[in-house]
XYZ file of C-alpha atoms in Angstrom:
651
model
C 130.830 99.718 102.852
C 129.210 97.485 105.472
C 126.107 99.532 106.025
C 125.000 97.563 109.083
C 128.265 98.352 110.867
C 128.032 102.059 110.082
C 124.331 102.552 110.735
C 122.824 103.703 113.998
C 121.237 100.952 116.064
C 117.752 100.938 117.515
C 117.474 100.497 121.265
C 114.935 98.131 122.787
C 111.788 99.689 124.210
C 112.565 97.850 127.432
C 115.776 99.874 127.847
C 114.072 103.283 127.741
C 111.734 104.542 130.463
C 109.756 107.717 129.758
C 108.917 110.026 132.663
C 107.929 113.262 130.993
C 105.361 115.811 132.134
C 104.186 116.480 128.577
C 104.066 112.849 127.438
C 103.078 110.922 130.588
C 99.407 111.846 130.374
C 99.305 111.125 126.638
C 100.881 107.705 126.992
C 98.716 106.755 129.958
C 95.616 107.763 127.972
C 96.892 105.660 125.092
C 97.127 102.623 127.374
C 94.007 103.048 129.490
C 91.602 104.813 127.118
C 92.722 104.534 123.492
C 93.510 100.814 123.501
C 90.355 100.071 125.493
C 88.204 102.215 123.170
C 89.685 100.626 120.058
C 89.302 97.100 121.425
C 85.611 97.736 121.993
C 85.344 99.052 118.431
C 87.003 95.888 117.111
C 84.210 93.959 118.812
C 81.401 96.355 117.923
C 82.312 96.532 114.223
C 82.717 92.775 113.759
C 86.454 92.859 113.128
C 87.249 90.270 115.801
C 84.141 88.270 114.981
C 85.411 87.793 111.414
C 88.220 85.666 112.874
C 85.691 83.605 114.826
C 83.736 82.993 111.646
C 86.880 82.099 109.688
C 87.826 79.649 112.434
C 84.414 77.968 112.212
C 83.565 78.999 115.757
C 80.596 81.021 114.588
C 78.419 81.020 111.481
C 78.010 83.992 109.172
C 79.525 85.993 106.349
C 82.458 88.395 106.469
C 81.412 91.798 107.779
C 82.926 95.183 106.931
C 85.717 96.344 104.636
C 87.904 93.666 103.060
C 91.037 94.972 104.803
C 89.587 95.107 108.338
C 91.938 92.382 109.583
C 94.699 94.985 109.525
C 93.049 97.071 112.265
C 93.095 94.066 114.592
C 96.788 93.566 113.882
C 97.630 97.233 114.462
C 95.803 97.140 117.785
C 97.789 94.043 118.711
C 101.029 95.789 117.771
C 100.175 98.816 119.922
C 99.119 96.630 122.833
C 102.298 94.555 122.553
C 104.541 97.625 122.630
C 102.678 98.784 125.720
C 103.340 95.487 127.477
C 107.093 95.881 126.955
C 107.327 98.267 129.914
C 104.015 97.975 131.762
C 102.587 94.973 133.574
C 98.921 95.127 132.567
C 97.266 91.766 133.170
C 93.931 92.781 131.621
C 95.585 93.990 128.421
C 97.876 90.964 128.318
C 94.908 88.582 128.574
C 93.126 90.377 125.727
C 96.230 90.144 123.580
C 96.609 86.424 124.217
C 92.910 85.787 123.542
C 93.136 87.651 120.244
C 96.244 85.695 119.236
C 94.507 82.411 120.047
C 91.569 83.453 117.864
C 93.870 84.443 114.982
C 95.712 81.124 115.197
C 92.395 79.238 115.044
C 91.408 81.144 111.909
C 94.650 80.313 110.087
C 94.278 77.629 107.428
C 96.413 74.507 107.454
C 98.732 75.744 104.702
C 99.326 79.021 106.577
C 96.914 81.258 104.679
C 95.232 83.911 106.810
C 92.827 86.542 105.521
C 89.300 86.393 106.864
C 87.725 88.103 103.861
C 88.996 85.531 101.370
C 88.486 82.583 103.719
C 84.839 83.535 104.181
C 83.878 85.190 100.884
C 86.142 84.332 97.955
C 88.324 81.317 98.786
C 88.884 80.605 95.096
C 90.164 84.105 94.325
C 93.186 84.318 96.595
C 96.088 86.255 95.064
C 94.035 87.192 91.958
C 93.596 90.924 92.641
C 96.695 92.180 94.424
C 96.180 95.756 93.259
C 92.933 96.231 95.084
C 92.269 93.604 97.713
C 95.005 94.256 100.319
C 95.881 90.600 101.006
C 99.584 91.350 101.291
C 98.906 94.588 103.169
C 96.962 92.745 105.869
C 99.684 90.102 106.034
C 102.237 92.838 106.602
C 100.402 94.229 109.602
C 100.194 90.702 111.019
C 103.971 90.365 110.649
C 104.626 93.706 112.366
C 102.313 92.772 115.220
C 104.057 89.419 115.581
C 107.525 90.991 115.708
C 106.346 93.576 118.246
C 104.714 90.903 120.412
C 107.788 88.673 120.362
C 110.224 91.522 121.075
C 108.047 92.845 123.900
C 107.008 89.606 125.600
C 109.378 86.916 124.349
C 106.385 84.783 123.355
C 106.349 83.052 119.975
C 102.661 82.170 119.557
C 101.873 85.056 117.188
C 105.320 84.845 115.616
C 104.659 81.207 114.688
C 101.408 82.223 112.961
C 103.204 84.992 111.068
C 106.093 82.785 109.963
C 103.754 80.085 108.686
C 101.943 82.668 106.551
C 105.180 84.338 105.443
C 106.576 80.966 104.322
C 103.438 80.388 102.245
C 103.764 83.821 100.602
C 107.455 83.247 99.914
C 106.664 79.948 98.212
C 103.805 81.504 96.269
C 105.763 84.473 94.933
C 109.556 84.488 95.176
C 110.150 80.755 94.925
C 107.454 79.782 92.450
C 107.644 82.830 90.188
C 104.043 84.009 90.683
C 104.359 87.602 89.455
C 102.847 90.380 91.489
C 103.322 93.098 94.078
C 100.949 94.495 96.704
C 98.698 97.351 95.669
C 99.031 98.810 99.153
C 102.605 98.547 100.379
C 103.230 97.378 103.949
C 104.405 93.793 103.740
C 107.810 94.925 102.444
C 108.831 96.674 105.671
C 107.058 94.074 107.817
C 109.080 91.268 106.264
C 112.297 93.009 107.324
C 110.988 93.263 110.873
C 110.062 89.583 110.739
C 113.564 88.782 109.480
C 115.107 90.725 112.366
C 112.930 88.877 114.877
C 113.662 85.413 113.455
C 116.937 85.623 111.541
C 115.254 83.920 108.554
C 116.871 85.524 105.505
C 114.087 84.312 103.228
C 111.916 87.098 104.614
C 114.546 89.696 103.732
C 114.825 88.223 100.231
C 111.052 88.291 99.819
C 110.966 91.971 100.788
C 113.606 92.689 98.151
C 111.610 90.642 95.654
C 108.538 92.820 96.090
C 110.592 96.038 95.982
C 112.500 95.019 92.862
C 109.286 94.078 91.043
C 107.546 97.364 91.760
C 107.386 99.543 88.668
C 106.957 96.575 86.308
C 103.256 97.346 85.887
C 101.755 94.114 87.163
C 98.588 96.049 87.987
C 98.311 96.829 84.285
C 97.833 93.129 83.691
C 94.983 93.115 86.185
C 93.399 96.010 84.297
C 93.783 94.033 81.089
C 92.008 91.126 82.758
C 89.158 93.508 83.497
C 89.073 94.401 79.822
C 88.625 90.734 79.008
C 85.684 90.600 81.409
C 84.102 93.821 80.139
C 84.683 93.176 76.472
C 84.877 95.801 73.762
C 82.932 98.392 75.740
C 85.491 98.638 78.540
C 86.819 102.111 77.767
C 83.420 103.609 76.974
C 81.412 101.847 79.640
C 83.908 100.671 82.235
C 81.446 100.563 85.125
C 78.723 98.495 83.444
C 79.800 94.990 84.239
C 79.570 92.644 87.195
C 82.556 93.686 89.299
C 81.543 97.302 89.680
C 83.748 98.123 92.647
C 86.855 96.707 91.005
C 86.230 98.635 87.810
C 85.590 101.884 89.645
C 88.738 101.422 91.705
C 90.974 100.900 88.704
C 89.329 103.642 86.700
C 89.753 106.164 89.492
C 93.264 105.324 90.639
C 95.177 103.336 88.032
C 93.984 104.854 84.745
C 94.602 108.335 83.389
C 92.017 110.549 81.685
C 92.472 108.537 78.497
C 91.905 105.214 80.292
C 95.588 104.345 79.892
C 97.461 102.685 82.725
C 99.197 105.028 85.176
C 100.603 103.266 88.220
C 101.805 106.322 90.156
C 98.943 106.003 92.660
C 100.661 102.875 94.018
C 104.236 103.975 93.163
C 104.181 101.513 90.242
C 104.947 104.090 87.544
C 108.708 103.493 87.657
C 111.102 101.051 89.311
C 112.060 102.372 92.737
C 115.634 103.118 91.704
C 114.355 105.481 88.987
C 111.866 107.400 91.123
C 112.805 111.004 91.903
C 109.497 112.534 92.946
C 107.079 111.319 95.618
C 103.799 110.486 93.903
C 100.494 108.815 94.559
C 98.928 107.636 97.802
C 100.994 109.101 100.656
C 100.699 106.221 103.138
C 101.619 103.646 100.516
C 104.640 105.730 99.547
C 105.856 106.037 103.149
C 105.542 102.310 103.770
C 107.377 101.501 100.535
C 110.208 103.934 101.181
C 110.491 102.729 104.784
C 110.988 99.220 103.439
C 113.513 100.370 100.854
C 115.472 102.144 103.594
C 115.395 98.954 105.658
C 116.872 97.069 102.714
C 119.637 99.685 102.520
C 120.244 99.221 106.246
C 120.586 95.480 105.797
C 122.463 95.371 102.470
C 124.086 98.772 101.905
C 122.517 99.017 98.444
C 123.745 102.388 97.147
C 121.506 102.482 94.077
C 118.496 102.438 96.355
C 120.024 105.040 98.661
C 120.403 107.571 95.843
C 116.720 107.214 94.983
C 115.777 107.701 98.633
C 117.777 110.931 98.798
C 115.932 112.317 95.777
C 112.533 111.286 97.123
C 113.153 112.710 100.602
C 114.344 116.030 99.224
C 111.298 116.280 96.979
C 108.908 115.502 99.832
C 110.397 117.739 102.509
C 111.261 120.702 100.287
C 108.269 120.788 97.945
C 105.392 118.643 99.271
C 105.283 118.816 103.069
C 103.091 121.010 105.250
C 104.637 123.131 107.982
C 103.071 120.666 110.451
C 104.964 117.768 108.879
C 101.729 116.569 107.285
C 101.936 115.033 103.805
C 99.468 114.153 101.081
C 97.502 117.225 100.085
C 94.557 115.869 98.112
C 91.395 114.072 99.224
C 90.925 112.571 95.752
C 93.435 109.783 96.278
C 94.853 110.605 99.714
C 98.175 111.593 98.305
C 100.734 113.827 96.693
C 100.021 116.177 93.826
C 102.387 118.532 92.015
C 105.186 120.430 93.731
C 104.124 123.265 96.078
C 100.440 122.300 95.947
C 99.684 122.667 99.655
C 96.119 123.942 100.168
C 95.090 124.584 103.759
C 91.345 124.127 104.181
C 91.209 121.146 101.825
C 94.456 119.631 103.098
C 94.286 115.873 103.552
C 97.458 115.312 105.612
C 96.213 111.934 106.794
C 97.202 110.868 110.301
C 98.395 107.535 108.883
C 100.713 109.421 106.525
C 102.222 111.245 109.513
C 102.889 107.861 111.126
C 104.460 106.645 107.886
C 106.658 109.730 107.600
C 107.957 109.257 111.148
C 108.720 105.608 110.373
C 110.570 106.502 107.179
C 112.595 109.328 108.734
C 113.603 107.075 111.641
C 115.033 104.590 109.169
C 116.810 107.305 107.190
C 118.271 108.594 110.447
C 119.721 105.160 111.153
C 121.234 104.957 107.662
C 122.578 108.496 107.420
C 123.277 109.487 111.010
C 122.089 113.029 110.257
C 119.834 114.702 112.817
C 117.900 116.533 110.087
C 115.753 113.402 109.855
C 115.073 113.525 113.594
C 113.965 117.138 113.204
C 111.316 115.988 110.704
C 110.259 113.292 113.169
C 109.893 115.905 115.905
C 107.958 118.367 113.733
C 105.569 115.651 112.576
C 105.194 114.113 116.025
C 104.290 117.323 117.866
C 102.068 118.712 115.120
C 100.819 116.519 112.267
C 100.567 113.350 114.373
C 99.581 114.590 117.818
C 96.707 116.619 116.394
C 95.233 113.302 115.234
C 94.148 112.167 118.704
C 92.187 114.147 121.277
C 93.477 114.643 124.792
C 90.652 112.350 125.902
C 92.228 109.503 123.912
C 88.983 108.333 122.296
C 88.480 110.724 119.365
C 90.603 111.030 116.237
C 91.272 113.082 113.135
C 91.573 111.094 109.914
C 92.659 114.246 108.055
C 94.445 117.271 109.498
C 93.644 120.542 107.679
C 95.485 123.779 108.433
C 92.322 125.850 108.148
C 88.759 125.182 109.241
C 85.495 127.088 109.474
C 84.296 125.018 112.407
C 82.929 121.986 110.602
C 85.833 119.550 111.073
C 85.914 117.520 114.299
C 87.511 114.410 115.728
C 85.441 111.218 115.709
C 85.460 108.067 117.780
C 85.795 105.697 114.802
C 85.550 105.606 111.016
C 84.158 103.226 108.411
C 87.747 102.943 107.184
C 89.494 103.217 110.536
C 93.168 102.776 109.774
C 94.243 105.965 111.576
C 93.186 105.329 115.211
C 95.206 102.115 115.698
C 98.056 103.564 113.633
C 98.316 106.501 116.048
C 98.082 104.100 118.983
C 100.977 101.939 117.778
C 103.189 104.989 117.175
C 102.578 106.402 120.652
C 102.998 102.978 122.247
C 106.459 102.691 120.652
C 107.584 106.270 121.333
C 110.573 105.057 123.372
C 112.400 103.786 120.292
C 112.482 107.231 118.693
C 114.283 109.011 121.551
C 117.749 107.432 121.373
C 119.947 105.515 118.956
C 123.408 104.055 119.443
C 126.522 103.111 117.485
C 129.680 101.588 118.935
C 130.923 104.221 121.399
C 128.292 106.843 120.574
C 124.830 107.584 121.951
C 122.454 109.779 119.948
C 119.771 111.781 121.755
C 117.208 112.595 119.086
C 114.061 113.704 120.903
C 113.866 115.890 123.976
C 111.626 113.643 126.043
C 112.423 113.195 129.739
C 113.490 109.586 130.084
C 116.129 107.192 131.270
C 118.234 105.097 128.907
C 119.977 101.937 130.067
C 122.588 100.630 127.659
C 126.068 99.172 127.396
C 129.184 100.828 125.987
C 132.537 99.059 125.757
C 131.165 96.281 127.918
C 130.097 98.648 130.677
C 126.530 99.361 131.673
C 125.610 103.023 131.779
C 122.469 105.054 132.270
C 121.637 108.425 130.792
C 118.854 110.394 132.391
C 117.311 113.168 130.341
C 115.076 115.807 131.958
C 113.398 118.979 130.742
C 110.142 120.906 130.536
C 110.111 120.511 126.754
C 108.426 121.637 124.512
C 107.664 124.656 126.702
C 111.206 125.298 127.934
C 114.507 125.403 126.065
C 116.833 123.772 128.609
C 117.644 120.058 128.351
C 119.583 118.263 131.105
C 121.438 114.959 131.011
C 122.923 112.985 133.909
C 125.391 110.153 133.308
C 125.390 107.176 135.633
C 128.310 104.749 135.349
C 130.086 102.493 137.851
C 133.450 103.150 136.202
C 134.723 105.960 134.006
C 134.007 105.351 130.329
C 134.824 107.153 127.072
C 131.983 107.741 124.618
C 130.396 110.418 122.488
C 127.109 111.933 123.545
C 125.480 113.307 120.397
C 122.608 115.712 121.082
C 120.430 116.844 118.193
C 120.808 120.493 117.210
C 117.192 121.166 116.218
C 116.290 122.993 113.040
C 114.222 125.546 114.999
C 117.237 126.800 116.983
C 119.995 128.985 115.570
C 122.108 129.081 118.725
C 122.919 126.770 121.614
C 125.056 126.670 124.737
C 126.471 123.489 126.250
C 127.647 123.139 129.856
C 129.363 120.073 131.328
C 129.407 120.034 135.121
C 128.674 123.759 135.045
C 131.529 124.650 132.687
C 130.689 126.060 129.272
C 131.951 123.930 126.413
C 133.029 124.933 122.945
C 130.474 123.690 120.441
C 131.367 120.781 118.203
C 128.746 120.158 115.541
C 128.570 117.404 112.940
C 125.561 116.134 111.002
C 123.344 118.477 113.011
C 124.431 116.963 116.325
C 126.185 118.666 119.225
C 129.026 116.280 120.030
C 130.460 115.880 123.522
C 133.368 113.431 123.429
C 134.984 112.773 126.796
C 135.704 110.330 129.546
C 132.508 110.276 131.566
C 132.357 109.581 135.274
C 129.417 108.839 137.482
C 127.022 111.767 138.046
C 128.462 113.949 135.265
C 125.957 116.633 134.286
C 125.223 118.144 130.868
C 123.011 121.149 130.314
C 122.060 122.324 126.833
C 120.248 125.620 126.328
C 118.731 126.127 122.889
C 117.545 129.406 121.503
C 113.735 129.141 121.374
C 112.247 132.222 119.767
C 108.774 132.916 118.453
C 109.225 132.983 114.688
C 107.108 134.210 111.825
C 107.510 131.638 109.050
C 107.025 132.222 105.330
C 106.446 129.501 102.756
C 107.954 129.239 99.280
C 106.317 131.790 96.952
C 105.138 128.948 94.714
C 102.756 127.854 97.507
C 99.997 130.098 96.197
C 97.623 129.884 99.169
C 100.266 131.153 101.570
C 101.404 134.225 99.662
C 101.432 137.323 101.868
C 100.822 135.141 104.901
C 102.858 133.954 107.887
C 102.671 131.095 110.346
C 103.837 131.216 113.959
C 106.258 128.717 115.481
C 108.108 128.395 118.758
C 110.452 125.475 119.130
C 108.929 122.447 117.395
C 105.367 123.679 117.771
C 103.250 125.207 115.048
C 100.626 127.564 116.477
C 97.166 128.367 115.215
C 94.426 130.863 115.977
C 90.981 129.681 116.982
C 87.818 131.718 116.928
C 87.035 130.761 120.537
C 90.043 132.824 121.716
C 89.803 135.760 119.324
C 86.055 136.302 118.730
C 86.389 137.803 115.253
C 86.717 136.566 111.698
C 90.266 135.175 111.708
C 90.786 136.170 108.080
C 90.720 139.815 109.176
C 93.671 139.435 111.562
C 96.941 140.859 110.233
C 100.309 140.116 111.869
C 102.891 142.941 111.609
C 106.497 141.868 111.091
C 107.509 143.689 114.278
C 104.642 142.361 116.379
C 105.589 141.932 120.023
C 104.611 138.349 120.820
C 104.761 137.042 124.372
C 104.727 133.466 125.621
C 102.303 132.687 128.430
C 101.215 129.531 130.218
C 97.688 128.209 130.682
C 96.753 125.277 132.958
C 93.766 124.101 130.916
C 94.034 121.179 128.450
C 96.879 119.509 130.392
C 98.793 122.804 130.450
C 100.302 124.602 127.471
C 102.157 127.694 126.338
C 100.164 130.086 124.206
C 101.241 133.122 122.239
C 99.764 136.541 122.830
C 100.712 139.323 120.475
C 99.940 142.526 118.691
C 97.971 142.420 115.471
C 95.900 144.684 113.277
C 92.402 144.379 111.900
C 90.928 146.446 109.114
C 88.393 149.058 110.129
C 85.331 147.773 108.306
C 83.472 151.075 108.647
C 85.475 152.662 105.814
C 84.084 150.045 103.424
C 80.460 150.966 103.958
C 78.787 151.428 100.551
C 82.196 150.946 98.882
C 83.468 148.168 96.655
C 86.916 149.663 95.959
C 89.165 152.028 97.881
C 92.627 153.462 97.479
C 95.072 151.664 99.721
C 95.778 154.901 101.592
C 92.130 155.103 102.655
C 92.177 151.766 104.499
C 92.326 152.187 108.267
C 93.470 149.679 110.869
C 92.617 149.046 114.500
C 94.920 147.423 116.990
C 94.042 143.919 118.146
C 95.554 141.458 120.626
C 95.537 137.889 119.364
C 95.944 134.554 121.118
C 97.472 131.516 119.402
C 97.514 127.942 120.746
C 99.552 124.894 119.693
C 98.112 123.319 116.552
C 97.810 119.902 118.194
C 95.247 121.369 120.634
C 92.792 122.776 118.147
C 89.159 121.572 118.195
C 89.221 120.821 121.917
C 86.887 123.680 122.827
C 83.943 125.503 121.242
C 83.768 124.946 117.468
C 84.705 127.807 115.180
C 87.293 129.025 112.735
C 90.900 127.849 112.898
C 93.836 129.216 110.913
C 97.536 128.331 110.813
C 98.424 130.827 108.081
C 97.620 134.475 108.822
C 97.765 137.671 106.820
C 101.002 139.620 107.123
C 101.127 143.414 107.179
C 102.575 145.061 104.113
C 102.887 148.833 104.366
């Protein structure tokens, strides 16, 4: 099978224009506030200055975390995507100035990492497991591809290619064994290949993927043993490179100080992996790259592994919000069904990674179930990560809080803010895909698509009041009549749908979770799709211990939560009856949103006075009216309790 011919094709950001009441304000904030705020942080925290120092334009040592270059590159990627559709001279000048600075810092042979240039020039490529050299390079490559595709300029692309050629010579062509501790370069190399057509970059991505699971980090641990001597296992931290020893002890060794590479997905070759393990962001970047390789090569052995991994993640290790990675200890996956709420990690970067992976799987498989995961994660686990103001962020996204978790303007390790920015800046590419004579509408975001089918230019205009309303409209614009399939995602939150073409109800045709309308289209043809959008009480698998005898509320793609500011009582006392009458109402505050108002019960606490135990029949309940708001909006008002999962009423 020629996988490239059968896969869905991405559409250029330049060919999609978003004009959506829900998203317009968010995207404008991303451009005018978020990118500005993050640029100032890059200056304030010395991230840009490190490039000046590496270029010899300023004296001084490297400042900050050793992977801080990556935040500059992610900002550049987000800014470049923004420039694809918006003429912003101030932003464009900043981008070009940053690129000029990066080019000045690059060494003659192509090497570019300001930490090693300034601090440890003799130790390049000696600690791949910890030091993020290849990770930073990957973000440079993604930024370069985004900048070239958005602007047509090659100045950053030339820098990236020079560095990529050096890495290819160092590893694939010379036989230097190693893989990155933090995956990222693998998927970035594919994007660089697509931007340049240089197949060496695709081969290098495959090289890194095929060598994962061969335990090269174990050799680095053994090198540490040589440094530490005989006391390594008993006294691992008592030698010169303390940070390196602590890192390996905490993440790459088990309780018996034996090598365990699952933290960095190095426990097994990719083709043998069946369960998502380790650091969640690393896993998403790796599996995104593997899916890209499948897209380019049609490698079926890799595809089978991806199926197993996706099923494990989405059916046993994913929060209702789409968040992934439940533990703070190593920012990653634990055992199946371990999904605590208050201590949930659910890193914003992992949400970005999940969206990236599911987009690639969607292109390979053509099944809208992947787009439904994108939507769930986008509207909940990702959007919660940035405040409406655009200048405060969540690093982690718990599903329960007692009022002590708040968004911040920046972090010591600040990977999440620019990651969110680059996702929002590239939102256009997630709305539509195309294949031959078929267009796939994956997200319900009001927008206009300009594309070509059978040599004829067409436009498809999508309009709705989503996610508040359940009606989606499409208008076809074409100079001449043209046959093609319009495939509209049948979302996983809807059980029923009605389709009307030019006012006439159509019989539903459904394949791969798409509503398919196959006809000869003429100019101004109209399509209206009405999805069932009910308020639902959701239960989790009984093995998710924290959620037993509890329910969560959803309407459409949105997960709802209760906040203390709306309900003024201990949220743990609120009980939701199965037959609760729940109404949907609109509020203008916070950019406008639908909230849920419904009937609940609370225990009458008076019966417990001077009692520790009571018969169940003695417990009395009072009626209570609750208010629930979309999860992405929580922590925008007075601090207090927040709960996604609520007690259910059992008679």
